[in-house]
PDB file of C-alpha atoms and ligand atoms in Angstrom:
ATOM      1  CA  UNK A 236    -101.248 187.390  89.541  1.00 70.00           C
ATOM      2  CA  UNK A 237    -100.524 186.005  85.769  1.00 71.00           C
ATOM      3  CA  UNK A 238     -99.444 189.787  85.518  1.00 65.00           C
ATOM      4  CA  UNK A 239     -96.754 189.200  87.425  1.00 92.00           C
ATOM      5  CA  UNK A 240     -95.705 185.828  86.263  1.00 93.00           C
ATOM      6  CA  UNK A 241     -95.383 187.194  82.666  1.00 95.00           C
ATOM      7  CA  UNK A 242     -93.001 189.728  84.206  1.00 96.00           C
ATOM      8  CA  UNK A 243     -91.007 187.989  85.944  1.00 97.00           C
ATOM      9  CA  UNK A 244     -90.506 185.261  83.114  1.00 97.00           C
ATOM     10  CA  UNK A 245     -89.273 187.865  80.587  1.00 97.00           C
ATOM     11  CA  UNK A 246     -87.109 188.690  83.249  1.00 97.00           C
ATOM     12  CA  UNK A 247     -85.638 185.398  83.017  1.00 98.00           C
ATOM     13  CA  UNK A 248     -85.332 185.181  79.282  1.00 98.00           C
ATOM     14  CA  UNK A 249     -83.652 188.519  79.281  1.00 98.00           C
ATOM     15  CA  UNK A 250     -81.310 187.187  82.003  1.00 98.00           C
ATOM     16  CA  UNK A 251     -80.448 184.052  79.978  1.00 98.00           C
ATOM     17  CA  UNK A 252     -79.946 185.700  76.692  1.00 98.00           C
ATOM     18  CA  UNK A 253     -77.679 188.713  78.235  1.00 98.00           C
ATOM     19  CA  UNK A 254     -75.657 185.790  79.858  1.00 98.00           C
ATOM     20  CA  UNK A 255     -75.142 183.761  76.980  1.00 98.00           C
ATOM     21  CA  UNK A 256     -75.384 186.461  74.343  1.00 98.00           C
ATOM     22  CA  UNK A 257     -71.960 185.374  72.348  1.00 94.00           C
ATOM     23  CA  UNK A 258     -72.265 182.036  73.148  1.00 98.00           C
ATOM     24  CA  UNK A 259     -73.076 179.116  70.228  1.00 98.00           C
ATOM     25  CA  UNK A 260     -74.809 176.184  70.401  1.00 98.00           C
ATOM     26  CA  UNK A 261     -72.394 173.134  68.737  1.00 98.00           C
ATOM     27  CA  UNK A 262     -74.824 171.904  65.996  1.00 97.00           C
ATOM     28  CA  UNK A 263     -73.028 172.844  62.391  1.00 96.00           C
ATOM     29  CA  UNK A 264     -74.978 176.206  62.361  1.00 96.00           C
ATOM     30  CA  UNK A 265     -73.902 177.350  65.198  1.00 97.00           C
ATOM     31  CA  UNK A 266     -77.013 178.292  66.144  1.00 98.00           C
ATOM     32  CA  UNK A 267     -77.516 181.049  69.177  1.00 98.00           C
ATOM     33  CA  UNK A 268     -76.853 179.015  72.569  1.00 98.00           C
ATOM     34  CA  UNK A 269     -80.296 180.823  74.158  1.00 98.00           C
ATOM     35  CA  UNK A 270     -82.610 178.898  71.436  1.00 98.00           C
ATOM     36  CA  UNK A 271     -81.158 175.838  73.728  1.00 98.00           C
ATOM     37  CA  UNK A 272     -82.705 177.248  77.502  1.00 98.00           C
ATOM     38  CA  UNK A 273     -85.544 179.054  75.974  1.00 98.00           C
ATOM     39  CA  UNK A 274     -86.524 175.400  74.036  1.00 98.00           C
ATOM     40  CA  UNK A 275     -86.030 173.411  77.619  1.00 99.00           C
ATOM     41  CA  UNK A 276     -88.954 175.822  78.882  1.00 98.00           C
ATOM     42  CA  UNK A 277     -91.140 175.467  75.806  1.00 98.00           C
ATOM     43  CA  UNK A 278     -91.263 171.269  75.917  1.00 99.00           C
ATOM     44  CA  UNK A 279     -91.583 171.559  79.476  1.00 99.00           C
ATOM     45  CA  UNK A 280     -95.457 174.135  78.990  1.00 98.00           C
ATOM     46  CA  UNK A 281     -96.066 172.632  75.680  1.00 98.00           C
ATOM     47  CA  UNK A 282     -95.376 168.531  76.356  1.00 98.00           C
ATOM     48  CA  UNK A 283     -94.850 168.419  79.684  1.00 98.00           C
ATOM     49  CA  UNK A 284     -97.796 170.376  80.648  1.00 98.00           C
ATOM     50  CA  UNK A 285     -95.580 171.855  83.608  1.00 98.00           C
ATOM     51  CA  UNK A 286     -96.975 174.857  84.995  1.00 97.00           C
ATOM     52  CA  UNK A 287     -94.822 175.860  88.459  1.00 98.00           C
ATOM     53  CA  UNK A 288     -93.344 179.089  87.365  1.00 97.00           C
ATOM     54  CA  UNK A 289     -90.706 178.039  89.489  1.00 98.00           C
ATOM     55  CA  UNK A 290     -89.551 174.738  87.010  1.00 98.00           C
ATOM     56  CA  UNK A 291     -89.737 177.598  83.803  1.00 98.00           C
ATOM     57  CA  UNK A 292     -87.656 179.589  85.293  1.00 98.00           C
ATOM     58  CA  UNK A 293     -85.142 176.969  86.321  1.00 98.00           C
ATOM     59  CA  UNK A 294     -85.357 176.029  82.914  1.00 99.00           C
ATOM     60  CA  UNK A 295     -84.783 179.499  81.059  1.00 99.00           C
ATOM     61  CA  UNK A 296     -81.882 180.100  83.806  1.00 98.00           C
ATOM     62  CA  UNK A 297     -80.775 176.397  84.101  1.00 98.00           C
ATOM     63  CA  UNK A 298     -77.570 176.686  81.968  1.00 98.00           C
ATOM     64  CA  UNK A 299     -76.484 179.855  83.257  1.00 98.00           C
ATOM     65  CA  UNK A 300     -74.380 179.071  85.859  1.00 98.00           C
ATOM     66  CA  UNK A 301     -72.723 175.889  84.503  1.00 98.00           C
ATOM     67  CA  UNK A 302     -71.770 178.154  81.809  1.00 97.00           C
ATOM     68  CA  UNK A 303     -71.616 181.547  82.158  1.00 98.00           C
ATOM     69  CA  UNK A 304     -69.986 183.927  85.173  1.00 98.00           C
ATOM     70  CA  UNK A 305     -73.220 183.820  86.910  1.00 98.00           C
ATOM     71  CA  UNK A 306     -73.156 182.848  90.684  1.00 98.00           C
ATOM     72  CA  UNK A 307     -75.982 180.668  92.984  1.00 98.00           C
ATOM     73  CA  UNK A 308     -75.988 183.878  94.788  1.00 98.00           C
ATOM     74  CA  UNK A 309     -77.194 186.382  91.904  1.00 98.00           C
ATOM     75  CA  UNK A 310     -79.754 184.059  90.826  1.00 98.00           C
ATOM     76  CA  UNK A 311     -81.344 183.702  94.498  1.00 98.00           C
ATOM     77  CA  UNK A 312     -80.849 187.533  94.691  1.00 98.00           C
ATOM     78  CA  UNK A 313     -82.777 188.230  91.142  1.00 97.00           C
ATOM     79  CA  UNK A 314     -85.239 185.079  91.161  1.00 97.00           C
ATOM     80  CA  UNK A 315     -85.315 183.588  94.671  1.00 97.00           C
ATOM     81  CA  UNK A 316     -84.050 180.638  96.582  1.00 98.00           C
ATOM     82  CA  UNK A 317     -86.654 178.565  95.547  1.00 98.00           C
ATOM     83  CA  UNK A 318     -85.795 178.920  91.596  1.00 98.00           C
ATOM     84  CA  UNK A 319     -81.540 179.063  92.443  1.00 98.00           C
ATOM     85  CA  UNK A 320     -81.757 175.749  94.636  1.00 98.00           C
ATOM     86  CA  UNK A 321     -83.691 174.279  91.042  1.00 98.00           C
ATOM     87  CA  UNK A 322     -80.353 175.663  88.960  1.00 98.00           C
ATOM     88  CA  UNK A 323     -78.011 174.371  91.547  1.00 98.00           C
ATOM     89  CA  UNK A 324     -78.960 170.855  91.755  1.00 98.00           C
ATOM     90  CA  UNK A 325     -78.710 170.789  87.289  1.00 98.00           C
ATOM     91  CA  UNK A 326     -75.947 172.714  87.449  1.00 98.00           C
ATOM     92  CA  UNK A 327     -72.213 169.967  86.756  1.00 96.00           C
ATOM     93  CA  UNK A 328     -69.458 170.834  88.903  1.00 94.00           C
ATOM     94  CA  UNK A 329     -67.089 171.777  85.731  1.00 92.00           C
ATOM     95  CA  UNK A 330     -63.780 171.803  88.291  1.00 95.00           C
ATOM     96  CA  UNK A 331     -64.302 168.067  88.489  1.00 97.00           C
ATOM     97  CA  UNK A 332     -62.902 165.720  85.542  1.00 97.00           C
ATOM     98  CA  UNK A 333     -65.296 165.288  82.043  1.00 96.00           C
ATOM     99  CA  UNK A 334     -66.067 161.636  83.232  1.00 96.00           C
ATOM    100  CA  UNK A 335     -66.573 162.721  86.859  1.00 97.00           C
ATOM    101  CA  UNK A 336     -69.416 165.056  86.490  1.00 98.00           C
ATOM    102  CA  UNK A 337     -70.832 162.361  83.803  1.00 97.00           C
ATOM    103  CA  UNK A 338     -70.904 159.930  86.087  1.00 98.00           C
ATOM    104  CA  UNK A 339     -72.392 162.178  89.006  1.00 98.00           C
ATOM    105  CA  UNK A 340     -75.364 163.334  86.708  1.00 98.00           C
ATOM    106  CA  UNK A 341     -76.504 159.484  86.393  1.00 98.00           C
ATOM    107  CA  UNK A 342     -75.778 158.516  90.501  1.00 98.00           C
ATOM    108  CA  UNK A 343     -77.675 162.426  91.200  1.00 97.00           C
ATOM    109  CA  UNK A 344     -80.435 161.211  89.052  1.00 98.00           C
ATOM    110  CA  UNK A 345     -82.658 159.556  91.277  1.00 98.00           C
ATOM    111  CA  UNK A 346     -82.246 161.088  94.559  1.00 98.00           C
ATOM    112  CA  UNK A 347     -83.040 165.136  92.979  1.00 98.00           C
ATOM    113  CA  UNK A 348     -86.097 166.674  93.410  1.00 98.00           C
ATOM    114  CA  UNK A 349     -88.777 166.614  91.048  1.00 98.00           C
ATOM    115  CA  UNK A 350     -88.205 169.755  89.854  1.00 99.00           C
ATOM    116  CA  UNK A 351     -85.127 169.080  88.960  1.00 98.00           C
ATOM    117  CA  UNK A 352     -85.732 166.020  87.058  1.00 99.00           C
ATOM    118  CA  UNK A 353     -88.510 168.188  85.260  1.00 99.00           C
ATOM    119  CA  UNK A 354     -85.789 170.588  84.181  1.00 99.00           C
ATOM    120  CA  UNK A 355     -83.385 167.409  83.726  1.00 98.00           C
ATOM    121  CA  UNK A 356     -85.736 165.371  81.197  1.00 99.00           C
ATOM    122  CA  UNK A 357     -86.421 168.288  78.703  1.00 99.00           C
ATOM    123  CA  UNK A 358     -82.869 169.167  78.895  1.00 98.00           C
ATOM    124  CA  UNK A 359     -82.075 165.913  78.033  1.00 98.00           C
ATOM    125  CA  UNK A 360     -85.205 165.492  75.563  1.00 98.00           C
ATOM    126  CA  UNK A 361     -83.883 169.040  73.621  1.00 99.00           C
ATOM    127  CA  UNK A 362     -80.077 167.706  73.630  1.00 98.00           C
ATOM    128  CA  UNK A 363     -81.385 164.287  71.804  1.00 98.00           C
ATOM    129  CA  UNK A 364     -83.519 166.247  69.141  1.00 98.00           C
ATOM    130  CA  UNK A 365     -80.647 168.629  68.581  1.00 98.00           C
ATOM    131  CA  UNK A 366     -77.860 165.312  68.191  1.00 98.00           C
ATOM    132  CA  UNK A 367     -80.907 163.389  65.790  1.00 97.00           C
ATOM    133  CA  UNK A 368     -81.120 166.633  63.493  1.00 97.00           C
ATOM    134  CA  UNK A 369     -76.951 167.215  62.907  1.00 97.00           C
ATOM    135  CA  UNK A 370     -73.796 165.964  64.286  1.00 97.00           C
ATOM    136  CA  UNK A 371     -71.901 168.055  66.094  1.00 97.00           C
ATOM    137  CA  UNK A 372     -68.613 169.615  64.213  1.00 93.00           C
ATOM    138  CA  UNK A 373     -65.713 167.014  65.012  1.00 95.00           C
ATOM    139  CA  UNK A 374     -68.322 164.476  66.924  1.00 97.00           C
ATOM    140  CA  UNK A 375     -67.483 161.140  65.815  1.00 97.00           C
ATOM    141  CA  UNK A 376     -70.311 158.439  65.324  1.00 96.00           C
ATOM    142  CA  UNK A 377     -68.840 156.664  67.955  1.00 96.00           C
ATOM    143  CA  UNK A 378     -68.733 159.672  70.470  1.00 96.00           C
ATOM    144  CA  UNK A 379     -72.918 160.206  69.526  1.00 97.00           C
ATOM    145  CA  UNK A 380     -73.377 156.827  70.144  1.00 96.00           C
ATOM    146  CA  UNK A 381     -71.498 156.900  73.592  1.00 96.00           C
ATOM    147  CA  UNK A 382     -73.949 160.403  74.315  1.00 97.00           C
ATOM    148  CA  UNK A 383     -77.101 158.788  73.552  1.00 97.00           C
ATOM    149  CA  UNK A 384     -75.772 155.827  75.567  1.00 97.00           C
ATOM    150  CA  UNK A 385     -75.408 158.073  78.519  1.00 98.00           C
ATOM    151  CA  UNK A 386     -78.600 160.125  78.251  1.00 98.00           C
ATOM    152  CA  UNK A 387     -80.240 156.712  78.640  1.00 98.00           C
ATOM    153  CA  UNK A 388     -78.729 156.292  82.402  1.00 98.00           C
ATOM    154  CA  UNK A 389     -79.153 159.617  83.184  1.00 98.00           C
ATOM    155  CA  UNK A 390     -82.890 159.235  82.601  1.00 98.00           C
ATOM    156  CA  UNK A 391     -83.188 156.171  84.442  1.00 98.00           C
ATOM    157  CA  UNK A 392     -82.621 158.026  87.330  1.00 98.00           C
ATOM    158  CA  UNK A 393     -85.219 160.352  86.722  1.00 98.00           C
ATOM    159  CA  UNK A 394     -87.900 158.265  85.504  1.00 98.00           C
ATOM    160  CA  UNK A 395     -91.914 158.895  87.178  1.00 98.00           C
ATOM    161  CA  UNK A 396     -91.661 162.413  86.812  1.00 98.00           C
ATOM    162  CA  UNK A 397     -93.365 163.099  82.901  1.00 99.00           C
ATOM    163  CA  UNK A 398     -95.298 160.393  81.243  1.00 98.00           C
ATOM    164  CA  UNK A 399     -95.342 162.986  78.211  1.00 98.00           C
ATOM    165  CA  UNK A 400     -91.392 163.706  78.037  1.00 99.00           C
ATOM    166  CA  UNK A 401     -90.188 160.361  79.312  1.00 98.00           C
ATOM    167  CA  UNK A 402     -92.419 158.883  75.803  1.00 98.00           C
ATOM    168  CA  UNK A 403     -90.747 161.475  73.513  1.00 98.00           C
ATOM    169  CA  UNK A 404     -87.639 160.032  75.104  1.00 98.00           C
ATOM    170  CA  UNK A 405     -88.301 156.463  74.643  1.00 98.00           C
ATOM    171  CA  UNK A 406     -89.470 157.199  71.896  1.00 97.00           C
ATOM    172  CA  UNK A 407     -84.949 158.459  70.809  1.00 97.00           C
ATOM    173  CA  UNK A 408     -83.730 155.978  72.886  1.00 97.00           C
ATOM    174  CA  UNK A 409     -85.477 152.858  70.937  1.00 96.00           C
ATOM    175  CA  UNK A 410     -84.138 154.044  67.711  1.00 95.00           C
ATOM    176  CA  UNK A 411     -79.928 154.886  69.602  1.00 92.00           C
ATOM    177  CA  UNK A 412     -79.682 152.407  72.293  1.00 73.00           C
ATOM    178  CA  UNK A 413     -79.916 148.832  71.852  1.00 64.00           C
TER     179      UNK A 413
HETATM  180  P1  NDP B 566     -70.052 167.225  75.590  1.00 86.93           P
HETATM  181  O1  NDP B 566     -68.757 167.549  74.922  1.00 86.93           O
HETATM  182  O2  NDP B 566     -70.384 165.812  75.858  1.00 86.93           O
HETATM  183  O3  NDP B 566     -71.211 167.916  74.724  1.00 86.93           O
HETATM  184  C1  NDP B 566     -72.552 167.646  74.934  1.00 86.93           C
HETATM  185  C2  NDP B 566     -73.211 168.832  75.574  1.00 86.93           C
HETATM  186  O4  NDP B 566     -73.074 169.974  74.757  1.00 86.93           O
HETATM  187  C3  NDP B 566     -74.681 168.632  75.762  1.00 86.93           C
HETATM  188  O5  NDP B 566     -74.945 167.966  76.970  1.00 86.93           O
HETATM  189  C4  NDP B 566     -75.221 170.040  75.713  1.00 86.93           C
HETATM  190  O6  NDP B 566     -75.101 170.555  77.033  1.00 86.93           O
HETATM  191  C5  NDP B 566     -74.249 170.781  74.809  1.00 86.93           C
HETATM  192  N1  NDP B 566     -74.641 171.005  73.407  1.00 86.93           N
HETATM  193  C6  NDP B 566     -74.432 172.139  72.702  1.00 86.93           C
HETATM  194  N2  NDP B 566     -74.823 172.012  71.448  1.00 86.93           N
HETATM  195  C7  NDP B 566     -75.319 170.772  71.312  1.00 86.93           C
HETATM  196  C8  NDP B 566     -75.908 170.083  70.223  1.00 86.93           C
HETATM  197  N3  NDP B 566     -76.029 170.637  69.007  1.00 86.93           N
HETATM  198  N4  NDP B 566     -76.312 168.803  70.410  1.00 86.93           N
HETATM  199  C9  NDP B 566     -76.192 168.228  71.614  1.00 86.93           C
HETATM  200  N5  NDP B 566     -75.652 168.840  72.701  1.00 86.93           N
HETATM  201  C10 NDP B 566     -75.213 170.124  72.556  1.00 86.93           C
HETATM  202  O7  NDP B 566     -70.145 167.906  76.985  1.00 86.93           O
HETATM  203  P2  NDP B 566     -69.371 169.065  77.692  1.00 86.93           P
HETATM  204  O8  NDP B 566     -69.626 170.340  76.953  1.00 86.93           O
HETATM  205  O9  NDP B 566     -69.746 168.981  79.105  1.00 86.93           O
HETATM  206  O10 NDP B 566     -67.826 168.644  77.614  1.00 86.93           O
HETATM  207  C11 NDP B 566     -66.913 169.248  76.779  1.00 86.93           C
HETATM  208  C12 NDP B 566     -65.530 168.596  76.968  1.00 86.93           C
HETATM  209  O11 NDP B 566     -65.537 167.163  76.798  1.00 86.93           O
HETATM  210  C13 NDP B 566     -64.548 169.076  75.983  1.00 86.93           C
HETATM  211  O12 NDP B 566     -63.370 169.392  76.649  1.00 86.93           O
HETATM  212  C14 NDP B 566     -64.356 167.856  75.049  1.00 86.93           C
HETATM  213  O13 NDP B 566     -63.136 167.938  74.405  1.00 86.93           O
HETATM  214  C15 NDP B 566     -64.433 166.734  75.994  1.00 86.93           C
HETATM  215  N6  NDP B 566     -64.739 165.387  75.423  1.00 86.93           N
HETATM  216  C16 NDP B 566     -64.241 164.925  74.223  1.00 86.93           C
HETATM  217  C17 NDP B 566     -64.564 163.666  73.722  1.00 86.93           C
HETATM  218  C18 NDP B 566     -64.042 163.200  72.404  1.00 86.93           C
HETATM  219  O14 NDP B 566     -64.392 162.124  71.956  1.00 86.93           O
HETATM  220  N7  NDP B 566     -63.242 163.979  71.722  1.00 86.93           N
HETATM  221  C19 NDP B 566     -65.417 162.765  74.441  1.00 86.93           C
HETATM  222  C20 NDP B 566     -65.919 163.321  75.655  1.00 86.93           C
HETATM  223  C21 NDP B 566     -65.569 164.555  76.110  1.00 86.93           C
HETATM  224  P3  NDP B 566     -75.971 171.811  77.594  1.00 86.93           P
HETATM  225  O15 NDP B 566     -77.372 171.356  77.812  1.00 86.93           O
HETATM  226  O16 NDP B 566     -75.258 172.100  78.894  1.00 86.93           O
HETATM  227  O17 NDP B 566     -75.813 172.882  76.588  1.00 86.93           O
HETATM  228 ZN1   ZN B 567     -78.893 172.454  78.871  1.00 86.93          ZN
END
């Protein structure tokens, strides 16, 4: 019941923010990097109108392996393999090369599943906001550009999913990408 739901999302949020307790975001204030997961959630309930527990949760957790010591394995142990096969497919292979695992997010795009490209969009939707309100410290105008640039093939791929998100995205994209 919504009893349980509750539950288990705190459980989630607590998860996230042991994980990446330390961790900064890159914005000039070096804001706590669990704002960041916790904010991918919120646009997906509040704009998105998402409500599969299982897409929050991907959400809160969606960074966590990519960027912390957590495994696949402990998230399917804690939160199921329902939620951990949502983390896996957002989750970059960092062994591979910068540009690799670029490139791989825009040709994964259109083949993941729609949960995924739920989790994807207001991931990509938060990064946007964050790069329109401050430049990162040692980001060149250029290198935003190139981001925003990027972002805009990424979502390409993952377009049909939110009418909601994919406006607030179109919405960046008109004013960064020509
Ligand atoms: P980027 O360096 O491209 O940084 C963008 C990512 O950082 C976002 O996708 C987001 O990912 C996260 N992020 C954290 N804070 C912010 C913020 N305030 N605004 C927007 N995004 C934020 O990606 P990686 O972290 O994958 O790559 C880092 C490596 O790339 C470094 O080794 C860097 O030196 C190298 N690099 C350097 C370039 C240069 O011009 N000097 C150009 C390209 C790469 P998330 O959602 O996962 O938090
Ligand atoms: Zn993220």
């Amino acid at each position: 019941d919504s009893l349980d739901v509750l539950g288990i999302l705190l459980k989630c949020a607590n998860f996230a923010a042991v994980k990446h307790s330390g961790q900064r975001r890159k914005d000039p204030e070096k804001t706590p990097y669990i704002n960041h997961p916790i904010g991918v959630a919120y646009i997906l309930t509040d704009e998105g109108s998402v409500r599969d527990p299982a897409v929050i949760m991907a959400a809160i957790l969606h960074d966590t392996v990519e960027d912390t010591d957590t495994t696949l394995d402990e998230i399917k142990k804690e939160f199921g393999s329902n939620v951990a096969n949502i983390v896996a497919e957002v989750t970059d292979d960092k062994s591979l090369p910068y540009d690799e695992r670029k490139r791989l997010q825009i040709v994964h795009a259109p083949t993941s599943s729609k949960e995924a490209k739920l989790v994807k969009l207001a991931d990509k939707l938060y990064n946007l906001r964050d790069l329109e309100k401050a430049t990162p410290e040692g980001w060149s105008q250029e290198r935003v550009k190139q981001y925003f640039i990027w972002a805009s093939k990424v979502v390409e791929g993952l377009r049909g999913t939110n009418r909601q998100i994919e406006n607030s995205l179109d919405e960046i994209f008109s004013r960064h990408v020509l």
